[in-house]
């Protein structure tokens, strides 16, 4: 499989993990006309994932972004499962969106490889882990690639295609074409820490926090500087509140270890996380929610 015609020929996809990202990925695959199995080890997660897809699709109808018939057709293409081997047996594409833990992803890769056919493309939605490391014990790392979607998946245009050390050229091309078929704008990024998006986004966010720490301006005014001066749709501190300060701290620590002190988490970030000010999810971060 290697070109746009192969991307078009993918009609059976499996998404592993029905959480925040997985249900969105399943939705966009179905809207692109694929039959999708939404798999999770947890039945409640599968039910919640399906409920979210239904909610997102009705919102799309309300906003005139999709017709009722289109959304009904998409829903009819999605089935759910808690049986991995059965789900993957005839899959042409598997996308994993399970928790961000290296050992977990590595062990699930082994299970997927046992279950799928040789020509199945296997993708990870990891936001920070090394694609080459996840693939390190795979028999066929050539067919493994990062497809990093953004949250909320149905609404966000960017998709980072992350190339592992052993990913084949044909599969890079396939993932790029597939991303376009899913309505996304792909960028191709090497398997470097933080890929392109997190590395730059976190860098700006950490500097903004250092500016709050140093009393340069208020959080709201620093955000406004980026929104009005640089046309960012949302300032870096408000965005940090949405992502979660604890999540940002984890990524900063990882990037600091891999790329050096310029990613060292500011003390303010550590203090706020320790105080439970995690952003929107806890009711307070740089803003009150
Ligand atoms: P989540 O916690 O919302 O969902 C994870 C789901 O995986 C849960 O439903 C859980 O039951 C399920 N799960 C756990 N072990 C499993 C297994 N062995 N097999 C199948 N399902 C399993 O997580 P999320 O936020 O959707 O993140 C998933 C992945 O996407 C992570 O790698 C994360 O880094 C990445 N990501 C997240 C975001 C985001 O904004 N949340 C953005 C981009 C990428």
mmCIF file of C-alpha atoms and ligand atoms in Angstrom:
data_model
loop_
_atom_site.group_PDB
_atom_site.id
_atom_site.type_symbol
_atom_site.label_atom_id
_atom_site.label_comp_id
_atom_site.label_asym_id
_atom_site.label_seq_id
_atom_site.Cartn_x
_atom_site.Cartn_y
_atom_site.Cartn_z
ATOM 1 C CA UNK A 1 0.000 0.000 0.000
ATOM 2 C CA UNK A 2 1.561 3.305 -0.898
ATOM 3 C CA UNK A 3 -0.451 6.026 -2.590
ATOM 4 C CA UNK A 4 -3.700 7.927 -2.590
ATOM 5 C CA UNK A 5 -5.559 5.045 -4.245
ATOM 6 C CA UNK A 6 -4.430 2.794 -1.380
ATOM 7 C CA UNK A 7 -5.613 5.350 1.156
ATOM 8 C CA UNK A 8 -8.991 5.335 -0.606
ATOM 9 C CA UNK A 9 -9.100 1.544 -0.502
ATOM 10 C CA UNK A 10 -8.983 1.412 3.295
ATOM 11 C CA UNK A 11 -12.478 0.456 4.308
ATOM 12 C CA UNK A 12 -11.982 -1.322 7.630
ATOM 13 C CA UNK A 13 -10.389 0.462 10.584
ATOM 14 C CA UNK A 14 -10.012 -0.342 14.265
ATOM 15 C CA UNK A 15 -9.458 2.297 16.926
ATOM 16 C CA UNK A 16 -8.043 1.094 20.237
ATOM 17 C CA UNK A 17 -9.141 3.132 23.226
ATOM 18 C CA UNK A 18 -12.551 4.802 23.260
ATOM 19 C CA UNK A 19 -11.486 7.776 25.423
ATOM 20 C CA UNK A 20 -11.043 11.459 24.593
ATOM 21 C CA UNK A 21 -9.073 10.853 21.410
ATOM 22 C CA UNK A 22 -10.185 7.382 20.367
ATOM 23 C CA UNK A 23 -13.874 8.187 19.943
ATOM 24 C CA UNK A 24 -13.006 11.259 17.881
ATOM 25 C CA UNK A 25 -10.678 9.244 15.642
ATOM 26 C CA UNK A 26 -13.389 6.608 15.163
ATOM 27 C CA UNK A 27 -15.849 9.351 14.235
ATOM 28 C CA UNK A 28 -13.654 10.923 11.532
ATOM 29 C CA UNK A 29 -12.829 7.486 10.076
ATOM 30 C CA UNK A 30 -16.562 6.690 9.834
ATOM 31 C CA UNK A 31 -17.308 10.091 8.331
ATOM 32 C CA UNK A 32 -14.700 9.266 5.684
ATOM 33 C CA UNK A 33 -16.710 6.130 4.852
ATOM 34 C CA UNK A 34 -14.732 3.436 6.677
ATOM 35 C CA UNK A 35 -16.261 0.687 8.765
ATOM 36 C CA UNK A 36 -14.845 1.248 12.215
ATOM 37 C CA UNK A 37 -14.564 -0.923 15.281
ATOM 38 C CA UNK A 38 -14.161 1.140 18.446
ATOM 39 C CA UNK A 39 -12.312 -1.143 20.858
ATOM 40 C CA UNK A 40 -11.653 -0.648 24.581
ATOM 41 C CA UNK A 41 -10.861 -2.964 27.480
ATOM 42 C CA UNK A 42 -13.532 -1.160 29.463
ATOM 43 C CA UNK A 43 -17.184 -1.530 28.430
ATOM 44 C CA UNK A 44 -18.204 1.708 30.113
ATOM 45 C CA UNK A 45 -15.525 3.562 28.163
ATOM 46 C CA UNK A 46 -16.915 2.140 24.917
ATOM 47 C CA UNK A 47 -20.437 3.273 25.830
ATOM 48 C CA UNK A 48 -19.219 6.731 26.844
ATOM 49 C CA UNK A 49 -17.180 6.963 23.632
ATOM 50 C CA UNK A 50 -20.214 6.135 21.496
ATOM 51 C CA UNK A 51 -22.330 8.656 23.407
ATOM 52 C CA UNK A 52 -19.732 11.313 22.695
ATOM 53 C CA UNK A 53 -19.694 10.479 19.000
ATOM 54 C CA UNK A 54 -23.495 10.821 18.900
ATOM 55 C CA UNK A 55 -23.252 14.175 20.687
ATOM 56 C CA UNK A 56 -20.565 15.472 18.327
ATOM 57 C CA UNK A 57 -22.511 14.338 15.267
ATOM 58 C CA UNK A 58 -25.746 16.003 16.411
ATOM 59 C CA UNK A 59 -23.795 19.202 17.065
ATOM 60 C CA UNK A 60 -22.421 18.978 13.520
ATOM 61 C CA UNK A 61 -26.003 18.753 12.221
ATOM 62 C CA UNK A 62 -27.144 21.687 14.404
ATOM 63 C CA UNK A 63 -24.312 23.814 13.066
ATOM 64 C CA UNK A 64 -25.035 22.847 9.471
ATOM 65 C CA UNK A 65 -21.638 21.120 9.097
ATOM 66 C CA UNK A 66 -23.220 17.761 8.201
ATOM 67 C CA UNK A 67 -26.638 16.523 7.149
ATOM 68 C CA UNK A 68 -28.735 14.185 9.272
ATOM 69 C CA UNK A 69 -28.371 11.477 6.621
ATOM 70 C CA UNK A 70 -24.582 11.821 6.609
ATOM 71 C CA UNK A 71 -24.347 11.517 10.365
ATOM 72 C CA UNK A 72 -26.730 8.536 10.415
ATOM 73 C CA UNK A 73 -24.587 6.856 7.765
ATOM 74 C CA UNK A 74 -21.425 7.525 9.809
ATOM 75 C CA UNK A 75 -22.991 6.146 12.994
ATOM 76 C CA UNK A 76 -24.097 3.015 11.157
ATOM 77 C CA UNK A 77 -20.471 2.339 10.197
ATOM 78 C CA UNK A 78 -19.261 2.240 13.806
ATOM 79 C CA UNK A 79 -19.437 -0.887 15.927
ATOM 80 C CA UNK A 80 -17.900 -1.492 19.346
ATOM 81 C CA UNK A 81 -15.909 -4.332 20.816
ATOM 82 C CA UNK A 82 -13.944 -5.521 23.818
ATOM 83 C CA UNK A 83 -12.414 -8.447 21.899
ATOM 84 C CA UNK A 84 -9.098 -7.372 20.381
ATOM 85 C CA UNK A 85 -8.295 -10.385 18.209
ATOM 86 C CA UNK A 86 -11.766 -10.451 16.631
ATOM 87 C CA UNK A 87 -11.733 -6.676 16.064
ATOM 88 C CA UNK A 88 -8.379 -6.686 14.283
ATOM 89 C CA UNK A 89 -8.752 -9.840 12.187
ATOM 90 C CA UNK A 90 -9.588 -8.129 8.889
ATOM 91 C CA UNK A 91 -8.491 -4.565 9.683
ATOM 92 C CA UNK A 92 -6.572 -2.531 7.096
ATOM 93 C CA UNK A 93 -5.822 0.222 9.596
ATOM 94 C CA UNK A 94 -5.380 0.134 13.371
ATOM 95 C CA UNK A 95 -4.963 3.372 15.311
ATOM 96 C CA UNK A 96 -4.130 3.111 18.981
ATOM 97 C CA UNK A 97 -5.289 5.839 21.384
ATOM 98 C CA UNK A 98 -4.664 4.086 24.694
ATOM 99 C CA UNK A 99 -2.980 5.744 27.716
ATOM 100 C CA UNK A 100 0.406 7.415 27.267
ATOM 101 C CA UNK A 101 2.529 4.628 28.811
ATOM 102 C CA UNK A 102 5.408 3.186 26.830
ATOM 103 C CA UNK A 103 5.269 -0.363 28.209
ATOM 104 C CA UNK A 104 1.507 -0.530 27.718
ATOM 105 C CA UNK A 105 1.747 0.627 24.111
ATOM 106 C CA UNK A 106 4.625 -1.804 23.430
ATOM 107 C CA UNK A 107 2.684 -4.748 24.804
ATOM 108 C CA UNK A 108 -0.468 -3.794 22.891
ATOM 109 C CA UNK A 109 1.602 -3.547 19.676
ATOM 110 C CA UNK A 110 2.613 -7.183 20.097
ATOM 111 C CA UNK A 111 -1.044 -8.186 20.503
ATOM 112 C CA UNK A 112 -2.058 -6.173 17.436
ATOM 113 C CA UNK A 113 0.702 -7.690 15.291
ATOM 114 C CA UNK A 114 -0.492 -11.163 16.255
ATOM 115 C CA UNK A 115 -4.045 -10.299 15.278
ATOM 116 C CA UNK A 116 -3.770 -8.349 11.999
ATOM 117 C CA UNK A 117 -2.928 -9.243 8.395
ATOM 118 C CA UNK A 118 0.463 -8.352 6.909
ATOM 119 C CA UNK A 119 -0.812 -5.370 4.942
ATOM 120 C CA UNK A 120 -2.427 -3.558 7.866
ATOM 121 C CA UNK A 121 -1.073 -0.083 8.657
ATOM 122 C CA UNK A 122 -0.609 0.380 12.403
ATOM 123 C CA UNK A 123 -0.603 3.918 13.813
ATOM 124 C CA UNK A 124 -0.128 5.431 17.246
ATOM 125 C CA UNK A 125 -1.750 8.638 18.424
ATOM 126 C CA UNK A 126 0.943 9.174 21.054
ATOM 127 C CA UNK A 127 1.470 12.837 21.846
ATOM 128 C CA UNK A 128 5.011 12.498 23.157
ATOM 129 C CA UNK A 129 6.450 8.975 23.169
ATOM 130 C CA UNK A 130 9.066 7.888 20.631
ATOM 131 C CA UNK A 131 7.529 6.019 17.709
ATOM 132 C CA UNK A 132 10.763 4.037 17.290
ATOM 133 C CA UNK A 133 10.682 2.997 20.959
ATOM 134 C CA UNK A 134 7.060 1.893 20.781
ATOM 135 C CA UNK A 135 8.047 -0.121 17.680
ATOM 136 C CA UNK A 136 11.214 -1.546 19.222
ATOM 137 C CA UNK A 137 9.857 -5.037 19.754
ATOM 138 C CA UNK A 138 7.585 -5.185 16.714
ATOM 139 C CA UNK A 139 8.229 -7.798 14.023
ATOM 140 C CA UNK A 140 7.244 -5.341 11.297
ATOM 141 C CA UNK A 141 8.161 -1.781 12.372
ATOM 142 C CA UNK A 142 8.060 -0.666 8.699
ATOM 143 C CA UNK A 143 4.285 -0.492 8.869
ATOM 144 C CA UNK A 144 4.166 1.438 12.127
ATOM 145 C CA UNK A 145 3.806 5.232 12.150
ATOM 146 C CA UNK A 146 2.657 8.072 14.371
ATOM 147 C CA UNK A 147 -0.639 9.729 13.471
ATOM 148 C CA UNK A 148 -0.941 12.457 16.070
ATOM 149 C CA UNK A 149 -4.453 13.894 16.052
ATOM 150 C CA UNK A 150 -5.484 16.951 18.064
ATOM 151 C CA UNK A 151 -8.313 17.408 20.519
ATOM 152 C CA UNK A 152 -11.227 17.604 19.699
ATOM 153 C CA UNK A 153 -10.417 15.351 16.759
ATOM 154 C CA UNK A 154 -13.454 16.113 14.554
ATOM 155 C CA UNK A 155 -12.763 19.860 14.765
ATOM 156 C CA UNK A 156 -8.979 20.170 14.664
ATOM 157 C CA UNK A 157 -7.365 20.304 11.242
ATOM 158 C CA UNK A 158 -3.762 19.372 12.063
ATOM 159 C CA UNK A 159 -2.395 15.844 11.956
ATOM 160 C CA UNK A 160 1.285 15.174 12.655
ATOM 161 C CA UNK A 161 2.531 12.153 10.740
ATOM 162 C CA UNK A 162 5.483 10.976 12.827
ATOM 163 C CA UNK A 163 8.114 8.910 11.066
ATOM 164 C CA UNK A 164 9.840 6.188 13.081
ATOM 165 C CA UNK A 165 13.387 5.014 12.304
ATOM 166 C CA UNK A 166 12.060 2.043 10.407
ATOM 167 C CA UNK A 167 8.789 3.349 8.970
ATOM 168 C CA UNK A 168 8.764 2.645 5.214
ATOM 169 C CA UNK A 169 8.506 5.437 2.637
ATOM 170 C CA UNK A 170 5.381 3.801 1.231
ATOM 171 C CA UNK A 171 3.680 3.942 4.597
ATOM 172 C CA UNK A 172 4.639 7.590 5.150
ATOM 173 C CA UNK A 173 2.933 8.372 1.851
ATOM 174 C CA UNK A 174 -0.037 6.228 2.815
ATOM 175 C CA UNK A 175 -0.444 7.961 6.188
ATOM 176 C CA UNK A 176 -0.260 11.385 4.519
ATOM 177 C CA UNK A 177 -2.951 10.450 2.001
ATOM 178 C CA UNK A 178 -5.046 8.873 4.708
ATOM 179 C CA UNK A 179 -4.840 12.029 6.814
ATOM 180 C CA UNK A 180 -6.178 14.030 3.867
ATOM 181 C CA UNK A 181 -8.978 11.526 3.400
ATOM 182 C CA UNK A 182 -9.917 12.100 7.055
ATOM 183 C CA UNK A 183 -10.177 15.811 6.309
ATOM 184 C CA UNK A 184 -6.922 16.700 8.049
ATOM 185 C CA UNK A 185 -3.874 18.757 7.047
ATOM 186 C CA UNK A 186 -0.885 16.482 7.548
ATOM 187 C CA UNK A 187 2.636 17.580 8.376
ATOM 188 C CA UNK A 188 5.479 15.058 8.293
ATOM 189 C CA UNK A 189 7.748 15.115 11.328
ATOM 190 C CA UNK A 190 10.722 12.991 12.332
ATOM 191 C CA UNK A 191 10.533 11.075 15.594
ATOM 192 C CA UNK A 192 12.091 13.864 17.696
ATOM 193 C CA UNK A 193 10.977 14.660 21.270
ATOM 194 C CA UNK A 194 7.799 16.735 21.279
ATOM 195 C CA UNK A 195 7.514 16.282 17.485
ATOM 196 C CA UNK A 196 6.781 19.734 15.987
ATOM 197 C CA UNK A 197 3.613 20.804 17.787
ATOM 198 C CA UNK A 198 4.377 20.064 21.455
ATOM 199 C CA UNK A 199 7.978 21.245 21.198
ATOM 200 C CA UNK A 200 6.997 24.696 19.940
ATOM 201 C CA UNK A 201 3.727 24.999 21.839
ATOM 202 C CA UNK A 202 5.243 24.017 25.181
ATOM 203 C CA UNK A 203 8.210 26.332 24.584
ATOM 204 C CA UNK A 204 5.915 29.367 24.221
ATOM 205 C CA UNK A 205 3.790 28.234 27.172
ATOM 206 C CA UNK A 206 6.782 27.888 29.508
ATOM 207 C CA UNK A 207 8.148 31.303 28.537
ATOM 208 C CA UNK A 208 4.716 32.833 29.172
ATOM 209 C CA UNK A 209 4.760 31.284 32.677
ATOM 210 C CA UNK A 210 8.236 32.690 33.338
ATOM 211 C CA UNK A 211 6.870 36.105 32.343
ATOM 212 C CA UNK A 212 3.988 35.761 34.849
ATOM 213 C CA UNK A 213 6.552 34.690 37.469
ATOM 214 C CA UNK A 214 8.691 37.754 36.760
ATOM 215 C CA UNK A 215 5.654 40.059 36.868
ATOM 216 C CA UNK A 216 6.109 41.209 33.259
ATOM 217 C CA UNK A 217 2.328 41.352 32.702
ATOM 218 C CA UNK A 218 -0.858 39.611 33.797
ATOM 219 C CA UNK A 219 -1.758 36.204 32.357
ATOM 220 C CA UNK A 220 -4.643 37.799 30.453
ATOM 221 C CA UNK A 221 -2.402 40.471 28.923
ATOM 222 C CA UNK A 222 0.316 37.965 27.956
ATOM 223 C CA UNK A 223 -2.371 35.894 26.232
ATOM 224 C CA UNK A 224 -3.721 38.995 24.508
ATOM 225 C CA UNK A 225 -0.230 39.766 23.194
ATOM 226 C CA UNK A 226 -0.196 36.463 21.320
ATOM 227 C CA UNK A 227 -3.857 36.589 20.301
ATOM 228 C CA UNK A 228 -3.891 40.101 18.902
ATOM 229 C CA UNK A 229 -0.218 40.591 18.081
ATOM 230 C CA UNK A 230 0.498 37.209 16.535
ATOM 231 C CA UNK A 231 -2.980 36.004 15.609
ATOM 232 C CA UNK A 232 -2.862 32.930 17.831
ATOM 233 C CA UNK A 233 -6.483 31.858 18.266
ATOM 234 C CA UNK A 234 -5.835 31.393 21.984
ATOM 235 C CA UNK A 235 -3.048 32.651 24.258
ATOM 236 C CA UNK A 236 -0.517 30.175 25.693
ATOM 237 C CA UNK A 237 -1.727 30.414 29.298
ATOM 238 C CA UNK A 238 -5.406 29.908 28.537
ATOM 239 C CA UNK A 239 -4.366 26.964 26.361
ATOM 240 C CA UNK A 240 -2.315 25.555 29.245
ATOM 241 C CA UNK A 241 -5.447 25.777 31.421
ATOM 242 C CA UNK A 242 -7.378 23.766 28.833
ATOM 243 C CA UNK A 243 -4.677 21.127 28.362
ATOM 244 C CA UNK A 244 -4.113 20.798 32.124
ATOM 245 C CA UNK A 245 -1.127 22.151 34.060
ATOM 246 C CA UNK A 246 -0.214 18.651 35.240
ATOM 247 C CA UNK A 247 -0.158 17.395 31.646
ATOM 248 C CA UNK A 248 2.014 20.344 30.588
ATOM 249 C CA UNK A 249 4.369 19.742 33.534
ATOM 250 C CA UNK A 250 4.803 16.108 32.487
ATOM 251 C CA UNK A 251 5.638 17.095 28.916
ATOM 252 C CA UNK A 252 8.028 19.858 30.059
ATOM 253 C CA UNK A 253 9.895 17.415 32.310
ATOM 254 C CA UNK A 254 10.201 14.958 29.444
ATOM 255 C CA UNK A 255 11.406 17.615 26.983
ATOM 256 C CA UNK A 256 13.844 18.997 29.570
ATOM 257 C CA UNK A 257 15.358 15.531 29.967
ATOM 258 C CA UNK A 258 15.597 15.021 26.190
ATOM 259 C CA UNK A 259 16.362 18.512 24.875
ATOM 260 C CA UNK A 260 17.901 20.426 27.744
ATOM 261 C CA UNK A 261 17.275 23.158 30.291
ATOM 262 C CA UNK A 262 15.364 25.486 28.015
ATOM 263 C CA UNK A 263 12.382 23.233 28.751
ATOM 264 C CA UNK A 264 12.945 23.208 32.537
ATOM 265 C CA UNK A 265 9.502 23.649 34.155
ATOM 266 C CA UNK A 266 9.172 27.065 35.882
ATOM 267 C CA UNK A 267 8.751 26.939 39.662
ATOM 268 C CA UNK A 268 5.350 28.617 39.241
ATOM 269 C CA UNK A 269 4.115 25.640 37.220
ATOM 270 C CA UNK A 270 5.357 23.171 39.827
ATOM 271 C CA UNK A 271 3.770 25.187 42.647
ATOM 272 C CA UNK A 272 0.406 25.490 40.921
ATOM 273 C CA UNK A 273 0.287 21.752 40.193
ATOM 274 C CA UNK A 274 1.215 21.004 43.830
ATOM 275 C CA UNK A 275 -1.659 23.302 44.954
ATOM 276 C CA UNK A 276 -4.098 21.420 42.715
ATOM 277 C CA UNK A 277 -4.501 24.349 40.308
ATOM 278 C CA UNK A 278 -4.609 22.184 37.214
ATOM 279 C CA UNK A 279 -6.575 24.507 34.924
ATOM 280 C CA UNK A 280 -10.128 24.127 33.669
ATOM 281 C CA UNK A 281 -10.583 20.590 34.992
ATOM 282 C CA UNK A 282 -9.931 21.679 38.599
ATOM 283 C CA UNK A 283 -11.737 25.012 38.333
ATOM 284 C CA UNK A 284 -8.591 27.145 38.511
ATOM 285 C CA UNK A 285 -5.277 27.572 36.735
ATOM 286 C CA UNK A 286 -4.026 30.824 35.266
ATOM 287 C CA UNK A 287 -7.740 31.697 35.082
ATOM 288 C CA UNK A 288 -10.777 30.883 37.247
ATOM 289 C CA UNK A 289 -13.197 28.560 35.365
HETATM 290 P P1 LIG B 1 -8.147 8.604 27.696
HETATM 291 O O1 LIG B 1 -7.682 8.288 29.060
HETATM 292 O O2 LIG B 1 -9.250 9.588 27.500
HETATM 293 O O3 LIG B 1 -8.570 7.238 26.944
HETATM 294 C C1 LIG B 1 -7.784 6.098 26.957
HETATM 295 C C2 LIG B 1 -8.695 4.891 26.790
HETATM 296 O O4 LIG B 1 -7.873 3.746 26.581
HETATM 297 C C3 LIG B 1 -9.562 4.605 28.026
HETATM 298 O O5 LIG B 1 -10.916 4.515 27.615
HETATM 299 C C4 LIG B 1 -9.056 3.247 28.519
HETATM 300 O O6 LIG B 1 -10.099 2.423 29.030
HETATM 301 C C5 LIG B 1 -8.502 2.664 27.255
HETATM 302 N N1 LIG B 1 -7.502 1.613 27.434
HETATM 303 C C6 LIG B 1 -6.614 1.440 28.434
HETATM 304 N N2 LIG B 1 -5.848 0.357 28.176
HETATM 305 C C7 LIG B 1 -6.273 -0.154 26.991
HETATM 306 C C8 LIG B 1 -5.888 -1.266 26.205
HETATM 307 N N3 LIG B 1 -4.912 -2.076 26.590
HETATM 308 N N4 LIG B 1 -6.547 -1.489 25.051
HETATM 309 C C9 LIG B 1 -7.561 -0.673 24.658
HETATM 310 N N5 LIG B 1 -7.984 0.378 25.369
HETATM 311 C C10 LIG B 1 -7.328 0.639 26.518
HETATM 312 O O7 LIG B 1 -6.831 9.052 26.888
HETATM 313 P P2 LIG B 1 -6.713 10.072 25.663
HETATM 314 O O8 LIG B 1 -6.636 11.468 26.186
HETATM 315 O O9 LIG B 1 -7.721 9.722 24.634
HETATM 316 O O10 LIG B 1 -5.245 9.720 25.150
HETATM 317 C C11 LIG B 1 -4.999 8.579 24.373
HETATM 318 C C12 LIG B 1 -3.702 8.788 23.618
HETATM 319 O O11 LIG B 1 -3.826 9.946 22.786
HETATM 320 C C13 LIG B 1 -2.478 9.013 24.481
HETATM 321 O O12 LIG B 1 -1.370 8.421 23.883
HETATM 322 C C14 LIG B 1 -2.350 10.542 24.491
HETATM 323 O O13 LIG B 1 -1.026 10.965 24.714
HETATM 324 C C15 LIG B 1 -2.766 10.853 23.070
HETATM 325 N N6 LIG B 1 -3.236 12.218 22.834
HETATM 326 C C16 LIG B 1 -4.088 12.815 23.730
HETATM 327 C C17 LIG B 1 -4.552 14.107 23.462
HETATM 328 C C18 LIG B 1 -5.529 14.795 24.392
HETATM 329 O O14 LIG B 1 -5.726 16.021 24.250
HETATM 330 N N7 LIG B 1 -6.173 14.090 25.306
HETATM 331 C C19 LIG B 1 -4.139 14.788 22.293
HETATM 332 C C20 LIG B 1 -3.298 14.112 21.389
HETATM 333 C C21 LIG B 1 -2.856 12.837 21.680
#
